[in-house]
């Protein structure tokens, strides 16, 4: 219930809490690329397809560098780990695993989520320019992207994007089985316009996206296990929707966690500078 109560509190207490915003196009182009452009304009570099193989430590337990699968290494003054919680747990150095801050992460476990995109041969009448919560036991939320998103706008055909969850029992099934189940549920939500056998609205094309480990599962007592963005390891910070912030496990929560992480780094600036100077002095003397 805590999950529901927190969400409802946001809707009720914040002035624009019931507003839902959509990107005007696909996320790689409209969300990710502007961020990449901004980083590069400031002299930064964005490496794609660069998985971290190992977090290597100094003798005092702080981060020495990130070793990538390619064999390259990343060295920095500050390290921010912005991955899903399951990936962090896989790469956690043995020296850190018994630290209470990291040990609590064991209770946070990602659950599978499936996204379904369906293009229909006609415009559905009972959809709105908004994110819609479903009464279906399989489809949690959905939106008609032909109405909510500029790039997919179409006055003649609807494109539904749906979150198929909980997905534990479906993640290993075929795309066609998932589409059949989705159509069966949509027939209940749109009885006048959709039927499971496609005798009404027909599918033009579809796309199924499976994420085996997505947001963490909200189970009792998991809230105290969510870590602050500042870790007990000097110079090492976390960001991600699973970290402590008010929006629970969501894209909004992930963005807010990044802001909180940045605030922590700015607050620690003098400490981090002193640490860097100390390391430089030790290296010079060595």
mmCIF file of N, CA and C in Angstrom, residues 134-230:
data_model
loop_
_atom_site.group_PDB
_atom_site.id
_atom_site.type_symbol
_atom_site.label_atom_id
_atom_site.label_comp_id
_atom_site.label_asym_id
_atom_site.label_seq_id
_atom_site.Cartn_x
_atom_site.Cartn_y
_atom_site.Cartn_z
ATOM 1 N N UNK A 134 -5.059 1.251 -16.620
ATOM 2 C CA UNK A 134 -5.974 0.223 -17.086
ATOM 3 C C UNK A 134 -6.530 -0.606 -15.925
ATOM 4 N N UNK A 135 -7.739 -1.096 -16.120
ATOM 5 C CA UNK A 135 -8.318 -2.021 -15.137
ATOM 6 C C UNK A 135 -7.955 -3.464 -15.461
ATOM 7 N N UNK A 136 -7.208 -3.661 -16.529
ATOM 8 C CA UNK A 136 -6.792 -5.002 -16.934
ATOM 9 C C UNK A 136 -5.739 -5.548 -15.976
ATOM 10 N N UNK A 137 -5.778 -6.857 -15.666
ATOM 11 C CA UNK A 137 -4.753 -7.450 -14.798
ATOM 12 C C UNK A 137 -3.403 -7.626 -15.494
ATOM 13 N N UNK A 138 -3.368 -7.449 -16.824
ATOM 14 C CA UNK A 138 -2.118 -7.618 -17.575
ATOM 15 C C UNK A 138 -1.544 -6.312 -18.098
ATOM 16 N N UNK A 139 -2.402 -5.355 -18.390
ATOM 17 C CA UNK A 139 -1.955 -4.083 -18.970
ATOM 18 C C UNK A 139 -2.077 -2.990 -17.916
ATOM 19 N N UNK A 140 -0.942 -2.517 -17.396
ATOM 20 C CA UNK A 140 -1.009 -1.570 -16.283
ATOM 21 C C UNK A 140 -1.331 -0.152 -16.750
ATOM 22 N N UNK A 141 -0.577 0.357 -17.724
ATOM 23 C CA UNK A 141 -0.859 1.690 -18.270
ATOM 24 C C UNK A 141 -0.684 1.645 -19.783
ATOM 25 N N UNK A 142 -1.331 2.585 -20.464
ATOM 26 C CA UNK A 142 -1.191 2.638 -21.915
ATOM 27 C C UNK A 142 -1.505 4.053 -22.401
ATOM 28 N N UNK A 143 -1.154 4.321 -23.642
ATOM 29 C CA UNK A 143 -1.463 5.614 -24.257
ATOM 30 C C UNK A 143 -1.596 5.420 -25.759
ATOM 31 N N UNK A 144 -2.451 6.229 -26.364
ATOM 32 C CA UNK A 144 -2.564 6.258 -27.819
ATOM 33 C C UNK A 144 -1.542 7.279 -28.317
ATOM 34 N N UNK A 145 -0.404 6.788 -28.791
ATOM 35 C CA UNK A 145 0.696 7.677 -29.167
ATOM 36 C C UNK A 145 0.355 8.531 -30.388
ATOM 37 N N UNK A 146 -0.667 8.142 -31.151
ATOM 38 C CA UNK A 146 -1.083 8.966 -32.287
ATOM 39 C C UNK A 146 -1.745 10.253 -31.811
ATOM 40 N N UNK A 147 -2.073 10.305 -30.517
ATOM 41 C CA UNK A 147 -2.645 11.522 -29.944
ATOM 42 C C UNK A 147 -1.671 12.242 -29.012
ATOM 43 N N UNK A 148 -0.859 11.479 -28.286
ATOM 44 C CA UNK A 148 -0.028 12.092 -27.245
ATOM 45 C C UNK A 148 1.355 12.499 -27.729
ATOM 46 N N UNK A 149 1.812 11.985 -28.869
ATOM 47 C CA UNK A 149 3.188 12.201 -29.307
ATOM 48 C C UNK A 149 3.220 12.769 -30.731
ATOM 49 N N UNK A 150 3.904 13.882 -30.885
ATOM 50 C CA UNK A 150 3.953 14.589 -32.175
ATOM 51 C C UNK A 150 4.484 13.703 -33.296
ATOM 52 N N UNK A 151 5.555 12.944 -33.020
ATOM 53 C CA UNK A 151 6.172 12.131 -34.063
ATOM 54 C C UNK A 151 5.238 11.045 -34.573
ATOM 55 N N UNK A 152 4.374 10.514 -33.694
ATOM 56 C CA UNK A 152 3.479 9.426 -34.071
ATOM 57 C C UNK A 152 2.058 9.919 -34.395
ATOM 58 N N UNK A 153 1.889 11.253 -34.446
ATOM 59 C CA UNK A 153 0.541 11.796 -34.701
ATOM 60 C C UNK A 153 -0.019 11.279 -36.022
ATOM 61 N N UNK A 154 -1.267 10.810 -35.946
ATOM 62 C CA UNK A 154 -1.939 10.313 -37.144
ATOM 63 C C UNK A 154 -3.444 10.462 -36.921
ATOM 64 N N UNK A 155 -4.118 11.264 -37.744
ATOM 65 C CA UNK A 155 -5.565 11.469 -37.534
ATOM 66 C C UNK A 155 -6.418 10.269 -37.972
ATOM 67 N N UNK A 156 -5.781 9.293 -38.651
ATOM 68 C CA UNK A 156 -6.561 8.177 -39.205
ATOM 69 C C UNK A 156 -6.277 6.823 -38.557
ATOM 70 N N UNK A 157 -5.096 6.680 -37.923
ATOM 71 C CA UNK A 157 -4.728 5.383 -37.340
ATOM 72 C C UNK A 157 -4.155 5.561 -35.934
ATOM 73 N N UNK A 158 -4.539 4.671 -35.034
ATOM 74 C CA UNK A 158 -4.025 4.715 -33.662
ATOM 75 C C UNK A 158 -2.801 3.824 -33.506
ATOM 76 N N UNK A 159 -1.913 4.251 -32.618
ATOM 77 C CA UNK A 159 -0.765 3.421 -32.235
ATOM 78 C C UNK A 159 -0.751 3.364 -30.712
ATOM 79 N N UNK A 160 -1.094 2.212 -30.173
ATOM 80 C CA UNK A 160 -1.121 2.062 -28.721
ATOM 81 C C UNK A 160 0.231 1.575 -28.209
ATOM 82 N N UNK A 161 0.717 2.225 -27.168
ATOM 83 C CA UNK A 161 1.902 1.745 -26.458
ATOM 84 C C UNK A 161 1.443 1.344 -25.071
ATOM 85 N N UNK A 162 1.741 0.102 -24.688
ATOM 86 C CA UNK A 162 1.212 -0.458 -23.450
ATOM 87 C C UNK A 162 2.321 -1.064 -22.599
ATOM 88 N N UNK A 163 2.161 -0.974 -21.294
ATOM 89 C CA UNK A 163 3.068 -1.660 -20.366
ATOM 90 C C UNK A 163 2.378 -2.954 -19.943
ATOM 91 N N UNK A 164 2.992 -4.062 -20.304
ATOM 92 C CA UNK A 164 2.457 -5.403 -20.014
ATOM 93 C C UNK A 164 3.128 -5.879 -18.723
ATOM 94 N N UNK A 165 2.402 -5.767 -17.615
ATOM 95 C CA UNK A 165 2.991 -6.123 -16.316
ATOM 96 C C UNK A 165 1.871 -6.464 -15.331
ATOM 97 N N UNK A 166 2.132 -7.364 -14.386
ATOM 98 C CA UNK A 166 3.388 -8.075 -14.112
ATOM 99 C C UNK A 166 3.700 -9.095 -15.216
ATOM 100 N N UNK A 167 4.991 -9.244 -15.493
ATOM 101 C CA UNK A 167 5.384 -10.009 -16.675
ATOM 102 C C UNK A 167 6.193 -11.268 -16.365
ATOM 103 N N UNK A 168 6.311 -11.635 -15.094
ATOM 104 C CA UNK A 168 7.134 -12.805 -14.747
ATOM 105 C C UNK A 168 6.753 -14.048 -15.536
ATOM 106 N N UNK A 169 5.452 -14.270 -15.698
ATOM 107 C CA UNK A 169 4.995 -15.483 -16.369
ATOM 108 C C UNK A 169 5.020 -15.361 -17.891
ATOM 109 N N UNK A 170 5.316 -14.157 -18.394
ATOM 110 C CA UNK A 170 5.222 -13.923 -19.837
ATOM 111 C C UNK A 170 6.564 -13.615 -20.506
ATOM 112 N N UNK A 171 7.582 -13.287 -19.738
ATOM 113 C CA UNK A 171 8.839 -12.813 -20.312
ATOM 114 C C UNK A 171 9.479 -13.844 -21.245
ATOM 115 N N UNK A 172 9.255 -15.120 -20.987
ATOM 116 C CA UNK A 172 9.865 -16.168 -21.830
ATOM 117 C C UNK A 172 8.951 -16.621 -22.972
ATOM 118 N N UNK A 173 7.750 -16.070 -23.023
ATOM 119 C CA UNK A 173 6.818 -16.492 -24.077
ATOM 120 C C UNK A 173 7.097 -15.749 -25.384
ATOM 121 N N UNK A 174 6.536 -16.267 -26.460
ATOM 122 C CA UNK A 174 6.766 -15.682 -27.786
ATOM 123 C C UNK A 174 6.027 -14.357 -27.938
ATOM 124 N N UNK A 175 6.488 -13.544 -28.881
ATOM 125 C CA UNK A 175 5.839 -12.253 -29.140
ATOM 126 C C UNK A 175 4.383 -12.451 -29.555
ATOM 127 N N UNK A 176 4.124 -13.475 -30.347
ATOM 128 C CA UNK A 176 2.757 -13.709 -30.827
ATOM 129 C C UNK A 176 1.816 -14.055 -29.673
ATOM 130 N N UNK A 177 2.305 -14.825 -28.684
ATOM 131 C CA UNK A 177 1.478 -15.141 -27.517
ATOM 132 C C UNK A 177 1.167 -13.886 -26.714
ATOM 133 N N UNK A 178 2.164 -13.024 -26.580
ATOM 134 C CA UNK A 178 1.975 -11.777 -25.829
ATOM 135 C C UNK A 178 0.977 -10.862 -26.547
ATOM 136 N N UNK A 179 1.074 -10.791 -27.877
ATOM 137 C CA UNK A 179 0.143 -9.972 -28.653
ATOM 138 C C UNK A 179 -1.279 -10.528 -28.548
ATOM 139 N N UNK A 180 -1.421 -11.846 -28.603
ATOM 140 C CA UNK A 180 -2.748 -12.464 -28.471
ATOM 141 C C UNK A 180 -3.367 -12.127 -27.120
ATOM 142 N N UNK A 181 -2.549 -12.213 -26.055
ATOM 143 C CA UNK A 181 -3.048 -11.891 -24.716
ATOM 144 C C UNK A 181 -3.405 -10.413 -24.612
ATOM 145 N N UNK A 182 -2.574 -9.570 -25.224
ATOM 146 C CA UNK A 182 -2.838 -8.126 -25.216
ATOM 147 C C UNK A 182 -4.147 -7.808 -25.932
ATOM 148 N N UNK A 183 -4.356 -8.417 -27.082
ATOM 149 C CA UNK A 183 -5.592 -8.179 -27.837
ATOM 150 C C UNK A 183 -6.816 -8.660 -27.066
ATOM 151 N N UNK A 184 -6.655 -9.759 -26.341
ATOM 152 C CA UNK A 184 -7.764 -10.249 -25.515
ATOM 153 C C UNK A 184 -8.150 -9.248 -24.443
ATOM 154 N N UNK A 185 -7.141 -8.609 -23.846
ATOM 155 C CA UNK A 185 -7.415 -7.594 -22.819
ATOM 156 C C UNK A 185 -7.963 -6.313 -23.442
ATOM 157 N N UNK A 186 -7.428 -5.916 -24.598
ATOM 158 C CA UNK A 186 -7.922 -4.707 -25.260
ATOM 159 C C UNK A 186 -9.378 -4.867 -25.703
ATOM 160 N N UNK A 187 -9.765 -6.100 -26.030
ATOM 161 C CA UNK A 187 -11.156 -6.346 -26.416
ATOM 162 C C UNK A 187 -12.112 -6.041 -25.259
ATOM 163 N N UNK A 188 -11.615 -6.224 -24.031
ATOM 164 C CA UNK A 188 -12.439 -5.900 -22.854
ATOM 165 C C UNK A 188 -12.466 -4.395 -22.603
ATOM 166 N N UNK A 189 -11.349 -3.723 -22.922
ATOM 167 C CA UNK A 189 -11.264 -2.275 -22.687
ATOM 168 C C UNK A 189 -11.957 -1.487 -23.796
ATOM 169 N N UNK A 190 -11.933 -2.022 -25.031
ATOM 170 C CA UNK A 190 -12.552 -1.356 -26.176
ATOM 171 C C UNK A 190 -13.510 -2.328 -26.874
ATOM 172 N N UNK A 191 -14.576 -2.761 -26.210
ATOM 173 C CA UNK A 191 -15.447 -3.809 -26.775
ATOM 174 C C UNK A 191 -16.105 -3.423 -28.098
ATOM 175 N N UNK A 192 -16.318 -2.133 -28.321
ATOM 176 C CA UNK A 192 -16.974 -1.705 -29.563
ATOM 177 C C UNK A 192 -15.999 -1.570 -30.724
ATOM 178 N N UNK A 193 -14.703 -1.533 -30.421
ATOM 179 C CA UNK A 193 -13.731 -1.234 -31.479
ATOM 180 C C UNK A 193 -12.688 -2.327 -31.704
ATOM 181 N N UNK A 194 -12.435 -3.142 -30.667
ATOM 182 C CA UNK A 194 -11.395 -4.173 -30.776
ATOM 183 C C UNK A 194 -11.966 -5.527 -30.379
ATOM 184 N N UNK A 195 -11.615 -6.535 -31.145
ATOM 185 C CA UNK A 195 -11.955 -7.911 -30.772
ATOM 186 C C UNK A 195 -10.678 -8.743 -30.836
ATOM 187 N N UNK A 196 -10.636 -9.794 -30.054
ATOM 188 C CA UNK A 196 -9.430 -10.613 -29.971
ATOM 189 C C UNK A 196 -9.067 -11.240 -31.315
ATOM 190 N N UNK A 197 -10.067 -11.527 -32.145
ATOM 191 C CA UNK A 197 -9.807 -12.178 -33.437
ATOM 192 C C UNK A 197 -9.563 -11.176 -34.568
ATOM 193 N N UNK A 198 -9.472 -9.893 -34.233
ATOM 194 C CA UNK A 198 -9.228 -8.807 -35.187
ATOM 195 C C UNK A 198 -10.333 -8.657 -36.226
ATOM 196 N N UNK A 199 -11.534 -9.062 -35.864
ATOM 197 C CA UNK A 199 -12.664 -8.881 -36.789
ATOM 198 C C UNK A 199 -13.099 -7.416 -36.830
ATOM 199 N N UNK A 200 -12.624 -6.641 -35.850
ATOM 200 C CA UNK A 200 -12.904 -5.192 -35.839
ATOM 201 C C UNK A 200 -11.610 -4.474 -36.236
ATOM 202 N N UNK A 201 -10.972 -3.774 -35.316
ATOM 203 C CA UNK A 201 -9.701 -3.115 -35.636
ATOM 204 C C UNK A 201 -8.633 -4.171 -35.924
ATOM 205 N N UNK A 202 -7.879 -3.972 -36.993
ATOM 206 C CA UNK A 202 -6.850 -4.938 -37.389
ATOM 207 C C UNK A 202 -5.456 -4.383 -37.105
ATOM 208 N N UNK A 203 -4.551 -5.287 -36.744
ATOM 209 C CA UNK A 203 -3.162 -4.895 -36.473
ATOM 210 C C UNK A 203 -2.413 -4.719 -37.792
ATOM 211 N N UNK A 204 -1.814 -3.535 -37.969
ATOM 212 C CA UNK A 204 -0.980 -3.283 -39.142
ATOM 213 C C UNK A 204 0.423 -3.821 -38.887
ATOM 214 N N UNK A 205 0.961 -3.551 -37.706
ATOM 215 C CA UNK A 205 2.248 -4.098 -37.279
ATOM 216 C C UNK A 205 2.330 -3.981 -35.764
ATOM 217 N N UNK A 206 3.295 -4.680 -35.178
ATOM 218 C CA UNK A 206 3.478 -4.601 -33.733
ATOM 219 C C UNK A 206 4.950 -4.786 -33.386
ATOM 220 N N UNK A 207 5.288 -4.384 -32.177
ATOM 221 C CA UNK A 207 6.659 -4.545 -31.691
ATOM 222 C C UNK A 207 6.597 -4.835 -30.200
ATOM 223 N N UNK A 208 7.317 -5.855 -29.761
ATOM 224 C CA UNK A 208 7.348 -6.245 -28.345
ATOM 225 C C UNK A 208 8.768 -6.052 -27.810
ATOM 226 N N UNK A 209 8.900 -5.293 -26.728
ATOM 227 C CA UNK A 209 10.205 -5.027 -26.112
ATOM 228 C C UNK A 209 10.222 -5.661 -24.724
ATOM 229 N N UNK A 210 11.169 -6.589 -24.512
ATOM 230 C CA UNK A 210 11.253 -7.292 -23.225
ATOM 231 C C UNK A 210 12.453 -6.783 -22.418
ATOM 232 N N UNK A 211 12.218 -6.456 -21.156
ATOM 233 C CA UNK A 211 13.296 -6.069 -20.244
ATOM 234 C C UNK A 211 13.292 -7.067 -19.089
ATOM 235 N N UNK A 212 14.230 -8.026 -19.076
ATOM 236 C CA UNK A 212 14.210 -9.086 -18.061
ATOM 237 C C UNK A 212 14.321 -8.570 -16.626
ATOM 238 N N UNK A 213 15.101 -7.513 -16.414
ATOM 239 C CA UNK A 213 15.214 -6.905 -15.081
ATOM 240 C C UNK A 213 15.007 -5.408 -15.224
ATOM 241 N N UNK A 214 13.878 -4.921 -14.768
ATOM 242 C CA UNK A 214 13.565 -3.505 -14.895
ATOM 243 C C UNK A 214 13.529 -2.857 -13.508
ATOM 244 N N UNK A 215 12.451 -2.164 -13.205
ATOM 245 C CA UNK A 215 12.336 -1.493 -11.902
ATOM 246 C C UNK A 215 12.310 -2.531 -10.777
ATOM 247 N N UNK A 216 12.718 -2.110 -9.587
ATOM 248 C CA UNK A 216 12.746 -3.045 -8.465
ATOM 249 C C UNK A 216 11.328 -3.376 -8.002
ATOM 250 N N UNK A 217 11.165 -4.547 -7.479
ATOM 251 C CA UNK A 217 9.856 -5.009 -7.014
ATOM 252 C C UNK A 217 9.517 -4.372 -5.680
ATOM 253 N N UNK A 218 8.351 -3.731 -5.611
ATOM 254 C CA UNK A 218 7.942 -3.066 -4.374
ATOM 255 C C UNK A 218 7.296 -4.084 -3.435
ATOM 256 N N UNK A 219 8.092 -4.570 -2.512
ATOM 257 C CA UNK A 219 7.622 -5.528 -1.509
ATOM 258 C C UNK A 219 7.739 -4.874 -0.127
ATOM 259 N N UNK A 220 7.069 -5.411 0.893
ATOM 260 C CA UNK A 220 7.144 -4.819 2.231
ATOM 261 C C UNK A 220 8.584 -4.657 2.715
ATOM 262 N N UNK A 221 8.852 -3.526 3.332
ATOM 263 C CA UNK A 221 10.154 -3.208 3.951
ATOM 264 C C UNK A 221 11.283 -2.973 2.943
ATOM 265 N N UNK A 222 10.945 -2.745 1.675
ATOM 266 C CA UNK A 222 12.018 -2.465 0.713
ATOM 267 C C UNK A 222 12.403 -0.986 0.727
ATOM 268 N N UNK A 223 11.501 -0.129 1.179
ATOM 269 C CA UNK A 223 11.777 1.315 1.166
ATOM 270 C C UNK A 223 13.023 1.683 1.980
ATOM 271 N N UNK A 224 13.232 1.135 3.190
ATOM 272 C CA UNK A 224 14.449 1.469 3.950
ATOM 273 C C UNK A 224 15.736 0.975 3.293
ATOM 274 N N UNK A 225 15.613 0.094 2.305
ATOM 275 C CA UNK A 225 16.802 -0.450 1.635
ATOM 276 C C UNK A 225 17.295 0.432 0.500
ATOM 277 N N UNK A 226 16.507 1.421 0.138
ATOM 278 C CA UNK A 226 16.910 2.307 -0.963
ATOM 279 C C UNK A 226 18.026 3.238 -0.476
ATOM 280 N N UNK A 227 19.156 3.278 -1.186
ATOM 281 C CA UNK A 227 20.308 4.055 -0.707
ATOM 282 C C UNK A 227 20.238 5.528 -1.096
ATOM 283 N N UNK A 228 20.877 6.364 -0.291
ATOM 284 C CA UNK A 228 21.084 7.752 -0.674
ATOM 285 C C UNK A 228 22.083 7.789 -1.829
ATOM 286 N N UNK A 229 22.102 8.892 -2.550
ATOM 287 C CA UNK A 229 23.001 8.988 -3.717
ATOM 288 C C UNK A 229 24.475 9.059 -3.286
ATOM 289 N N UNK A 230 24.756 9.610 -2.122
ATOM 290 C CA UNK A 230 26.128 9.683 -1.618
ATOM 291 C C UNK A 230 26.457 8.385 -0.895
#
